[in-house]
mmCIF file of C-alpha atoms in Angstrom:
data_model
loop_
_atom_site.group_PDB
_atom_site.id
_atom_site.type_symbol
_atom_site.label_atom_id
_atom_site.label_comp_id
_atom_site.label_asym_id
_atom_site.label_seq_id
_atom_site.Cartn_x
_atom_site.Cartn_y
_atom_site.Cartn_z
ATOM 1 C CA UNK A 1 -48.565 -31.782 43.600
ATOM 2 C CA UNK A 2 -51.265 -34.355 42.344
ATOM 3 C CA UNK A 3 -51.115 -33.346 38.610
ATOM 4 C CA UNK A 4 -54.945 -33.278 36.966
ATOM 5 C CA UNK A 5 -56.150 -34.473 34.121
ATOM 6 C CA UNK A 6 -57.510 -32.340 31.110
ATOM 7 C CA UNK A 7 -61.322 -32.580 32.596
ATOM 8 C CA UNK A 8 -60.416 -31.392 35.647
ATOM 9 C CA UNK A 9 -58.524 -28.446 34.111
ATOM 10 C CA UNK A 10 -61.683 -27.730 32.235
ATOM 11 C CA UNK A 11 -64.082 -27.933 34.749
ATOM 12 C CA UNK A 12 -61.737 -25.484 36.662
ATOM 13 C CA UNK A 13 -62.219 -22.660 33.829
ATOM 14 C CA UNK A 14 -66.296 -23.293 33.698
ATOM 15 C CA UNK A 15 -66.113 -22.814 37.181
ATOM 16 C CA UNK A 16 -68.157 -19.779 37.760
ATOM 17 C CA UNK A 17 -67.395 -19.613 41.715
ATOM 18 C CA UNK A 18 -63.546 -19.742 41.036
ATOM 19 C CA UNK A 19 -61.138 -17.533 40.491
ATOM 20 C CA UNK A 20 -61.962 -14.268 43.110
ATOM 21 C CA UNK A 21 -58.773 -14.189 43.507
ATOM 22 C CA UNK A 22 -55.019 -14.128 42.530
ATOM 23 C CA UNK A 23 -54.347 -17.186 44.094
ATOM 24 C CA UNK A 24 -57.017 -18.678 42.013
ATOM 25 C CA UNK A 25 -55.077 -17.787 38.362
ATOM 26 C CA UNK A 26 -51.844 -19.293 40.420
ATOM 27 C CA UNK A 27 -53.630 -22.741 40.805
ATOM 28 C CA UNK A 28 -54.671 -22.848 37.275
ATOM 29 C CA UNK A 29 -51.434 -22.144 35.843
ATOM 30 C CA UNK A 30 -49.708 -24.191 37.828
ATOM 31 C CA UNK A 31 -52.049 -27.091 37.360
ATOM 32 C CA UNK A 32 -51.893 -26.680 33.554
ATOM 33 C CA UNK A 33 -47.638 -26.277 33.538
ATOM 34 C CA UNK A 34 -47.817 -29.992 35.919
ATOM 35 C CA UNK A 35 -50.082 -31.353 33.350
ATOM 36 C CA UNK A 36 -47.873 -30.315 30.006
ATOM 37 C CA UNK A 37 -44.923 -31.418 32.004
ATOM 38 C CA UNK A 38 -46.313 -34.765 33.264
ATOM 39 C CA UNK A 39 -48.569 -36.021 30.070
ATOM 40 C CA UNK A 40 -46.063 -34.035 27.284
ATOM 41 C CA UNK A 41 -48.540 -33.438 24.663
ATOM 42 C CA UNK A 42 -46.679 -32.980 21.564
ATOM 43 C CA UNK A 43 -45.228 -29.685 21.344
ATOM 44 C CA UNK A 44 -45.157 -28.268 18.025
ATOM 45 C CA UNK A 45 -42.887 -25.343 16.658
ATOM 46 C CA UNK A 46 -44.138 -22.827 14.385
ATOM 47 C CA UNK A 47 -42.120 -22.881 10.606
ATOM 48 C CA UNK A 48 -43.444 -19.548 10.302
ATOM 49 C CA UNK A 49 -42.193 -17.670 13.733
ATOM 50 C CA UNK A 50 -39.731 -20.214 15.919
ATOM 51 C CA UNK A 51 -40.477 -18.240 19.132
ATOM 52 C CA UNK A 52 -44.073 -19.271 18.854
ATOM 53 C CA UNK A 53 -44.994 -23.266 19.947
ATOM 54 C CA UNK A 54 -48.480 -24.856 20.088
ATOM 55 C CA UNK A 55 -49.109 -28.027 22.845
ATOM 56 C CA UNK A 56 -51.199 -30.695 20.635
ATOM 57 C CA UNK A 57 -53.600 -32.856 22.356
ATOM 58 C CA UNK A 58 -53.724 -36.679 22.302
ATOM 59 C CA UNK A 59 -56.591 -38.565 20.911
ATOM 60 C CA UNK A 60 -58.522 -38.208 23.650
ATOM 61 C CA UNK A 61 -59.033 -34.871 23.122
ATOM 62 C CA UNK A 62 -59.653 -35.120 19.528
ATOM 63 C CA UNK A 63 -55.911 -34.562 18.785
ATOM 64 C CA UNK A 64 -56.928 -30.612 19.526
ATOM 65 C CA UNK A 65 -54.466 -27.791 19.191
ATOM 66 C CA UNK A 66 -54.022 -24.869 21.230
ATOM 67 C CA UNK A 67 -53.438 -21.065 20.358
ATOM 68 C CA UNK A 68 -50.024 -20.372 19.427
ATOM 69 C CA UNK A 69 -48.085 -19.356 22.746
ATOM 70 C CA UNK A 70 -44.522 -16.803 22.838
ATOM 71 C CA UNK A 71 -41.633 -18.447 24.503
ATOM 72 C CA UNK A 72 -39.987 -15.627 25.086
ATOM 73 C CA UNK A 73 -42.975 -14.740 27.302
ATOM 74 C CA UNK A 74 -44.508 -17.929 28.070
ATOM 75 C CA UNK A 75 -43.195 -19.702 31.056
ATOM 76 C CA UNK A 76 -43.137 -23.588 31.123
ATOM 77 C CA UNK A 77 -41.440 -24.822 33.860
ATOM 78 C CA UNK A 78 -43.997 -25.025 37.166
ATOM 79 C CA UNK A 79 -41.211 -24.350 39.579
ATOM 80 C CA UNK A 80 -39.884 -21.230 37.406
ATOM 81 C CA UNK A 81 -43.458 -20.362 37.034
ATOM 82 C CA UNK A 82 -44.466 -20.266 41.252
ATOM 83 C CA UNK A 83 -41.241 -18.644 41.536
ATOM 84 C CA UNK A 84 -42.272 -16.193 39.263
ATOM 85 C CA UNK A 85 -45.813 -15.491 40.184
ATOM 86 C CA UNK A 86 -44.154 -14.860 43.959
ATOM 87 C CA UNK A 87 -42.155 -12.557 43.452
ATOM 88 C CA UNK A 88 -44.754 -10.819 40.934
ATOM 89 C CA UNK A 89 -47.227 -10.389 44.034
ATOM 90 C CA UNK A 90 -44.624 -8.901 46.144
ATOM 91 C CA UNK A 91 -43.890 -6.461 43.713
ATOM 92 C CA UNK A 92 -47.972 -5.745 43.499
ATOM 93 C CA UNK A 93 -47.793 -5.512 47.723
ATOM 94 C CA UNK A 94 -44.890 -2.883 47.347
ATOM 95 C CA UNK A 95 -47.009 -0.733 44.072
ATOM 96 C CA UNK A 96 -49.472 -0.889 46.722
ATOM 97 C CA UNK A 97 -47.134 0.713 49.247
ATOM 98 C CA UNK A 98 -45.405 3.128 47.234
ATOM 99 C CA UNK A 99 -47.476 3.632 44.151
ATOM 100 C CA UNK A 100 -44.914 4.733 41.247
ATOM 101 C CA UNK A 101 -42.528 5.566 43.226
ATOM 102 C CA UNK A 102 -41.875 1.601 43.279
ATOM 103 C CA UNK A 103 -40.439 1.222 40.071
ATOM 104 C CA UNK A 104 -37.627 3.812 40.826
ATOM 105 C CA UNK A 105 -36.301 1.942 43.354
ATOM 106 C CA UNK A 106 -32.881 0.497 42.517
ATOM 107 C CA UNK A 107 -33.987 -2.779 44.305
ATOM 108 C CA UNK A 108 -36.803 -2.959 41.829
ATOM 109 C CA UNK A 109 -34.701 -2.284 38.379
ATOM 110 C CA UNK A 110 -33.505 -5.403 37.641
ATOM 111 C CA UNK A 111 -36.900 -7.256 38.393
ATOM 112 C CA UNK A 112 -38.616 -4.319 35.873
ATOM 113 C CA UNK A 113 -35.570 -4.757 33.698
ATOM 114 C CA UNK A 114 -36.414 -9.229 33.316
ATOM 115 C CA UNK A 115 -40.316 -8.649 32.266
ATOM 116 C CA UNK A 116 -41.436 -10.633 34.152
ATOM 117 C CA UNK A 117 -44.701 -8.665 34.895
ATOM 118 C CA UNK A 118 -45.768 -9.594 31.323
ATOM 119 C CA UNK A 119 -44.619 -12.917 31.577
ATOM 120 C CA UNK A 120 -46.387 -14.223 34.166
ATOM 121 C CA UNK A 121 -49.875 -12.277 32.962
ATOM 122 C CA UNK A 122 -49.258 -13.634 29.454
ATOM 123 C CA UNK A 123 -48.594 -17.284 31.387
ATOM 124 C CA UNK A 124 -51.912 -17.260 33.521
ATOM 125 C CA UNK A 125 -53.773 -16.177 30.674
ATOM 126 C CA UNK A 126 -52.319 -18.420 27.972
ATOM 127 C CA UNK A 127 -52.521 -21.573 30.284
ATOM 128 C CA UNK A 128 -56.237 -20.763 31.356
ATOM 129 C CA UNK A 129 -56.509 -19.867 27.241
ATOM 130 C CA UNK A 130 -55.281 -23.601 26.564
ATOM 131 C CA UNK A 131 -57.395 -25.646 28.662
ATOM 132 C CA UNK A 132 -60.100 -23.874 26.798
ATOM 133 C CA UNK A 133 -58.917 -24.808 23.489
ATOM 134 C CA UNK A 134 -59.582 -28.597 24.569
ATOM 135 C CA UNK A 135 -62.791 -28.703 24.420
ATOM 136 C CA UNK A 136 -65.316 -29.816 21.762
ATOM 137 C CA UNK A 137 -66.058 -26.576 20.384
ATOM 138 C CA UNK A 138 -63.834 -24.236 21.255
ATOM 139 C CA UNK A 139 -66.348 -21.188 20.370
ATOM 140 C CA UNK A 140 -67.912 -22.254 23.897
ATOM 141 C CA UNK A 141 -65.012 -21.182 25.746
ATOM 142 C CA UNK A 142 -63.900 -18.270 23.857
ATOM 143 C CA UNK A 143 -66.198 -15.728 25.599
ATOM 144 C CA UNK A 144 -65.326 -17.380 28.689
ATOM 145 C CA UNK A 145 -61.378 -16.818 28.429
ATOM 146 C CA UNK A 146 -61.994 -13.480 27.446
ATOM 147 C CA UNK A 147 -64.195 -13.080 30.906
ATOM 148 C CA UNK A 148 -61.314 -14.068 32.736
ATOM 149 C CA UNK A 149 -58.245 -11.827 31.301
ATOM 150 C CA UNK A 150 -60.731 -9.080 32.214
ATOM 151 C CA UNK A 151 -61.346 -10.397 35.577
ATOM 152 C CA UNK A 152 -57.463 -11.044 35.713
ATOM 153 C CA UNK A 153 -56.778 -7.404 35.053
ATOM 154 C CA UNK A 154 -59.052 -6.591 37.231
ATOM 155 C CA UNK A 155 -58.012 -8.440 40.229
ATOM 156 C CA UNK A 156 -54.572 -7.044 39.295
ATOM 157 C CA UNK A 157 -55.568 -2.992 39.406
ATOM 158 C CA UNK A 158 -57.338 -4.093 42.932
ATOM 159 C CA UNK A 159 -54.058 -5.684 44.306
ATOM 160 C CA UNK A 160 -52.124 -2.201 44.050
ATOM 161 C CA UNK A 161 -54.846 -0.500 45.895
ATOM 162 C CA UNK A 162 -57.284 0.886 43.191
ATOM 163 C CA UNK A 163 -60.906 0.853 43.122
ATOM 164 C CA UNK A 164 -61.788 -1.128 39.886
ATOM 165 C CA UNK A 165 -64.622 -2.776 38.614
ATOM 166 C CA UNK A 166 -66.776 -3.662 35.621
ATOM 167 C CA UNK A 167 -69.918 -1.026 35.125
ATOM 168 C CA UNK A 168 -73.351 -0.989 33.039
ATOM 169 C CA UNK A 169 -74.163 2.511 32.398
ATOM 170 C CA UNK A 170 -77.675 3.580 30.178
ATOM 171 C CA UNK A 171 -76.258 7.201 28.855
ATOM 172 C CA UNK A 172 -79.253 10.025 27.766
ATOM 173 C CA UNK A 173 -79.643 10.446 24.507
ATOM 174 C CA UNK A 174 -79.404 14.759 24.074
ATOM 175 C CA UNK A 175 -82.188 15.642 22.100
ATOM 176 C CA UNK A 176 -83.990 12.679 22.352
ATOM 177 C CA UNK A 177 -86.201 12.676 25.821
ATOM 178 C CA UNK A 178 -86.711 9.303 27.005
ATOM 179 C CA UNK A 179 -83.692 7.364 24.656
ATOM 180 C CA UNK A 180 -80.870 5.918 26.282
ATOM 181 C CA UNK A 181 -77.895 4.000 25.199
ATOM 182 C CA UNK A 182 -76.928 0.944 27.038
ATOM 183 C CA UNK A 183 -73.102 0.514 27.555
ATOM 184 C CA UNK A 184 -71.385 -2.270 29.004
ATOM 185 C CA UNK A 185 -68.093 -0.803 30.252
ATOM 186 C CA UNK A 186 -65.274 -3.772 31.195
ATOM 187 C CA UNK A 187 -63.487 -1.885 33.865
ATOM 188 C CA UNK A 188 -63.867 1.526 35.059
ATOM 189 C CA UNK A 189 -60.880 2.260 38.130
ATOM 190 C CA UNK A 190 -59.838 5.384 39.953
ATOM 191 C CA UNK A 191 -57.083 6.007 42.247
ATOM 192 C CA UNK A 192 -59.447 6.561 45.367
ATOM 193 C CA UNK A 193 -63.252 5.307 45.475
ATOM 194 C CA UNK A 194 -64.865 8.139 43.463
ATOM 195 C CA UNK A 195 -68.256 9.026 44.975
ATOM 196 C CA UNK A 196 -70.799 9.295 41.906
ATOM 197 C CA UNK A 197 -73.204 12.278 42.352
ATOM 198 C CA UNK A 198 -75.913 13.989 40.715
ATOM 199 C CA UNK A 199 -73.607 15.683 38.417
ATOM 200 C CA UNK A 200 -71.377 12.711 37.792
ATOM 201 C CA UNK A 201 -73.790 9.941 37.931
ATOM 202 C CA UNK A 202 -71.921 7.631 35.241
ATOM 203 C CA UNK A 203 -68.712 8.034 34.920
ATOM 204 C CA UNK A 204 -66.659 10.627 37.979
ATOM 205 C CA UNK A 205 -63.994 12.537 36.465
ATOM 206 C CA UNK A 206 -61.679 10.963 38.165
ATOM 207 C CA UNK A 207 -62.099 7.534 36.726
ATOM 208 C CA UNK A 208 -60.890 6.075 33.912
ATOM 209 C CA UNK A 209 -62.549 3.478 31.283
ATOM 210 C CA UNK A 210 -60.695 0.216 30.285
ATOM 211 C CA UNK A 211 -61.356 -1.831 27.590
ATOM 212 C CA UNK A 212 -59.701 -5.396 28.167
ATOM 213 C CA UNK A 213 -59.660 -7.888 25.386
ATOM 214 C CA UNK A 214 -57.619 -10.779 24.488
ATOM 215 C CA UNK A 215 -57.129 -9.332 20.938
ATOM 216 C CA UNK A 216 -57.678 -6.306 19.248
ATOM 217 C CA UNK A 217 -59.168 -8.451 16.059
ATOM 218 C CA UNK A 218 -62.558 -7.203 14.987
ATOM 219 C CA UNK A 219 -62.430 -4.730 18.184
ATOM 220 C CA UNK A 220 -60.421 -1.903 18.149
ATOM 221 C CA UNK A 221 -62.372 0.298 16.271
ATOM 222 C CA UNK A 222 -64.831 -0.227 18.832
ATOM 223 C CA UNK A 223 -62.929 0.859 21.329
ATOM 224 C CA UNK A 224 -62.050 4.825 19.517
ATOM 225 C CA UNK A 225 -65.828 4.861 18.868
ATOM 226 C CA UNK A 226 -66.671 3.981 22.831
ATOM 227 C CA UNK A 227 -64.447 6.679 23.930
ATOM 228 C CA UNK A 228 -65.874 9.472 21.118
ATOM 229 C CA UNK A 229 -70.054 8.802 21.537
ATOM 230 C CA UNK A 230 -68.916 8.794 25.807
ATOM 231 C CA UNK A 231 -67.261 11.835 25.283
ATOM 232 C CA UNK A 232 -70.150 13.343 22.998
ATOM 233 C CA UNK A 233 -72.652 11.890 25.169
ATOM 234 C CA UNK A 234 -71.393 12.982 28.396
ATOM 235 C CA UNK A 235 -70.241 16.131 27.191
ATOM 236 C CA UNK A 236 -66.825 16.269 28.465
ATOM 237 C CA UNK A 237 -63.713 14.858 28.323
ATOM 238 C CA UNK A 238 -63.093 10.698 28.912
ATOM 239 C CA UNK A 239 -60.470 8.626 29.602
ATOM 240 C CA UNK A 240 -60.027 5.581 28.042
ATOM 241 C CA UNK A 241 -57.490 2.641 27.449
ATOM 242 C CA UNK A 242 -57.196 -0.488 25.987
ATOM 243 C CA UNK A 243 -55.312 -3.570 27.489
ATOM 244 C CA UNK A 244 -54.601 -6.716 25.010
ATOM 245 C CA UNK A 245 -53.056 -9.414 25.620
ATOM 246 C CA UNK A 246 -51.692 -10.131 22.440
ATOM 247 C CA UNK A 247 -52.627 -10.243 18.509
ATOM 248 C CA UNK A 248 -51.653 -13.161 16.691
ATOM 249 C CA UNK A 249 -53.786 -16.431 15.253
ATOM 250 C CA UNK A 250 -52.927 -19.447 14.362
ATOM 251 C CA UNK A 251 -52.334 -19.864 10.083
ATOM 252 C CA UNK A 252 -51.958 -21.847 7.005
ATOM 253 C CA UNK A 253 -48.861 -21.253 5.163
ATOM 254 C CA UNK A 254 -48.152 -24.211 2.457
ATOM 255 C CA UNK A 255 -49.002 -27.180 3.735
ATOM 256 C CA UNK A 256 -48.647 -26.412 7.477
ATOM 257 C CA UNK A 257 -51.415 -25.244 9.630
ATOM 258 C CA UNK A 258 -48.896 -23.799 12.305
ATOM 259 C CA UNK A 259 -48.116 -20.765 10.727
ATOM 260 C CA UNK A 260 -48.802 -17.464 12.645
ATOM 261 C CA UNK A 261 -50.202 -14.306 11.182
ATOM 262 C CA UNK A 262 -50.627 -10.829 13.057
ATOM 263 C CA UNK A 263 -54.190 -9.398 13.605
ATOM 264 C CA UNK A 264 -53.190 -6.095 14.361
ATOM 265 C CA UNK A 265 -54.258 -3.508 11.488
ATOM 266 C CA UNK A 266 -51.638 -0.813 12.043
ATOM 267 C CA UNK A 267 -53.350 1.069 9.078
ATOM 268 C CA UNK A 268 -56.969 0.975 10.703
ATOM 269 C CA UNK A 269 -55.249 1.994 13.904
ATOM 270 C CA UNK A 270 -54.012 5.300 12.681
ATOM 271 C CA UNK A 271 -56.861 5.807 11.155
ATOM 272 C CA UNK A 272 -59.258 6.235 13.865
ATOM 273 C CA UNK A 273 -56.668 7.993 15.608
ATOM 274 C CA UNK A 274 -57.418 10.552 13.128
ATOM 275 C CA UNK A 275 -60.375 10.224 12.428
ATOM 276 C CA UNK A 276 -61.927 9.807 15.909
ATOM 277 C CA UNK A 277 -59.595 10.605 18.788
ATOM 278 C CA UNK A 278 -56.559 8.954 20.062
ATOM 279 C CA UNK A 279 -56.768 7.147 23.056
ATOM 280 C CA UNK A 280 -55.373 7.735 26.678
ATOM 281 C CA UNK A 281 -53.204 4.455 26.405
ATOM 282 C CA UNK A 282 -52.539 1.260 24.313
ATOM 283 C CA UNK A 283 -51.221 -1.907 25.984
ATOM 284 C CA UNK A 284 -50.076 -5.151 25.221
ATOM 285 C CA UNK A 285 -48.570 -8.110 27.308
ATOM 286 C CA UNK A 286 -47.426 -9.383 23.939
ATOM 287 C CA UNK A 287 -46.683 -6.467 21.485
ATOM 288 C CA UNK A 288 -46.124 -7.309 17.941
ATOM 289 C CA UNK A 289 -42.588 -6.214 16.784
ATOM 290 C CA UNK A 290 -44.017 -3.737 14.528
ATOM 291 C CA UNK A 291 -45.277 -2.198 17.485
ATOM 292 C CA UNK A 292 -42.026 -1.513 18.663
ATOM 293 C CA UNK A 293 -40.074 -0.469 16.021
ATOM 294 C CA UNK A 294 -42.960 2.141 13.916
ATOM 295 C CA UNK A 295 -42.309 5.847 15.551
ATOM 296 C CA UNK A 296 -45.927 6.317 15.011
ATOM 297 C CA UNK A 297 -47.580 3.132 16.458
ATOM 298 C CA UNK A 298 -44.696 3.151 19.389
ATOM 299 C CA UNK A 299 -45.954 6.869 20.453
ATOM 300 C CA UNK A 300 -49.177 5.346 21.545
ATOM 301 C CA UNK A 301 -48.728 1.543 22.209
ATOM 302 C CA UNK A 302 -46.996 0.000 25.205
ATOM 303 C CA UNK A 303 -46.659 -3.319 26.843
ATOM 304 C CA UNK A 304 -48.291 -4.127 30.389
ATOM 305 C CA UNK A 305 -45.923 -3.615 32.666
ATOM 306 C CA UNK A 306 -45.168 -0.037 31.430
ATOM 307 C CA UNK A 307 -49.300 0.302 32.389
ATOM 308 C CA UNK A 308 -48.807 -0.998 35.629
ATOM 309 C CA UNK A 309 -45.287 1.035 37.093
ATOM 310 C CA UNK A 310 -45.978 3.990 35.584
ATOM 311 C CA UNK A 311 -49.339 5.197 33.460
ATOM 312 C CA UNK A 312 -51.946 3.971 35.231
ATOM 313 C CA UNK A 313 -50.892 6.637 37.942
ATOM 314 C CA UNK A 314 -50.581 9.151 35.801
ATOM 315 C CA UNK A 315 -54.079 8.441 34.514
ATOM 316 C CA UNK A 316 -55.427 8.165 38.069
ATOM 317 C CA UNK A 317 -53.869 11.366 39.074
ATOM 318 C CA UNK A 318 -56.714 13.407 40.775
ATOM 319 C CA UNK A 319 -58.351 15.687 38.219
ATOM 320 C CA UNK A 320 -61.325 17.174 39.601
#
């Protein structure tokens, strides 16, 4: 393939007609993997966490670094990563065909047993996340990479066969005739097209709310307080889940800005749990090892793939 240069791979992100489909995050990925592999911007190791690398720019690009990127989920090889992404949309064909009942198939337990599900999500994502961290000011692409893990999660939920989109909803305000509160929901999905009636005009029992972020800095409390006002609001019981991709930032430590520091707040977490209500699901293509190993954080966080095989049809199981 003709590998691209950097302005190419940017204008590809800003492209507001692009990616409507699968195939779309494919051609990125790939494009970005060719263009590591061909131009070999300097590839830095953190001192802090040795599984975590960062690709640094050449002086044409203002010698600009990207986010810190997980090797043991992060794919570099182009071939390894088409390879990959194949097999990862014939798995999608067959959750399409057989719903959970996929992932109990022997053929399927070594492919769930790899991880490769959150490998090549956390790929995509972190390749379309790097081209944005080339330019000028990166704050101009930030809400734009964050558009496009939602629209990436969304494309995925639609692959298996779901009904999912993004919805605007203005909820009454009880007690206050005339006052309504605007919400901007980032995914609402269902198992079969839920038809919205007088009685379920915003949100149909059957659907569930998904909040999709690239981290949970500065928004998970957000997210318990959505799911608490729609519940008080609507007067009945909500789903709602929250998909991250990962939670870690690029820090100082000594002299050396490639440090990496976790932006999870475990302690904040458990706290709204409490305080506000726990949610219906937690899920992260990159979990933080603390994730894994705290009996109290592991009860209600899991990684993507476990969201994809197995909860989001229990979640979508017809309630009404």
């Amino acid at each position: 393939m003709n590998v691209p240069a950097l302005p190419d791979l940017q204008a590809s992100v800003q492209d507001r007609a692009a990616f409507q489909g699968l195939a779309d995050y494919l051609a990125v990925g790939s494009a970005f993997l060719a263009f590591v592999q061909q131009t070999k911007p300097t590839r830095i190791v953190s001192p802090s966490q040795a599984a975590y690398v960062f690709f640094q720019y050449g002086p044409a690009h203002g010698h600009r670094i990207t986010r810190p990127l997980n090797t043991d989920l992060f794919i570099e090889s182009p071939v390894e990563f088409k390879s990959a992404f194949e097999r990862f949309a014939v798995f999608l064909s067959e959750l399409k065909r057989r719903g959970a009942a996929a992932a109990t198939r022997r053929a399927n337990r070594q492919y769930l047993a790899s991880g490769e599900i959150n490998k090549v999500v956390y790929t995509v994502q972190q390749a379309v996340g790097s081209i944005g961290d080339s330019f000028d000011g990166p704050n101009q692409s930030r809400k734009r990479i964050g558009q496009l893990f939602e629209n990436l999660v969304k494309l995925i939920i639609q692959e298996i066969g779901l009904t999912c989109e993004p919805r605007t909803i203005n909820l009454p305000i009880p007690g206050y005739p005339g006052y309504q509160m605007s919400y901007e929901l980032d995914l609402v999905f269902s198992r079969d097209k839920a038809i919205l009636t007088a009685e379920t005009i915003f949100i149909h029992p059957a659907e569930v709310v998904g909040s999709v972020k690239t981290t949970s800095k500065d928004r998970i409390d957000k997210v318990f307080l959505d799911k608490h006002l729609l519940a008080k609001l609507l007067g009945r019981y909500v789903p709602v889940v929250a998909i991250f991709l990962h939670d870690v930032q690029r820090a100082q430590r000594g002299s050396s800005i490639f440090g990496i520091n976790s932006t999870f707040k475990s302690n904040h977490f458990l706290g709204y749990t409490v305080a506000l209500n726990r949610l219906d699901g937690v899920y992260y293509v990159d979990p933080r090892p603390e994730m894994l190993v705290n009996e109290r954080l592991r009860e209600q966080i899991r990684d993507f793939q476990q969201f994809l095989i197995r909860d989001l049809w229990v979640l979508t199981e017809n309630r009404t």
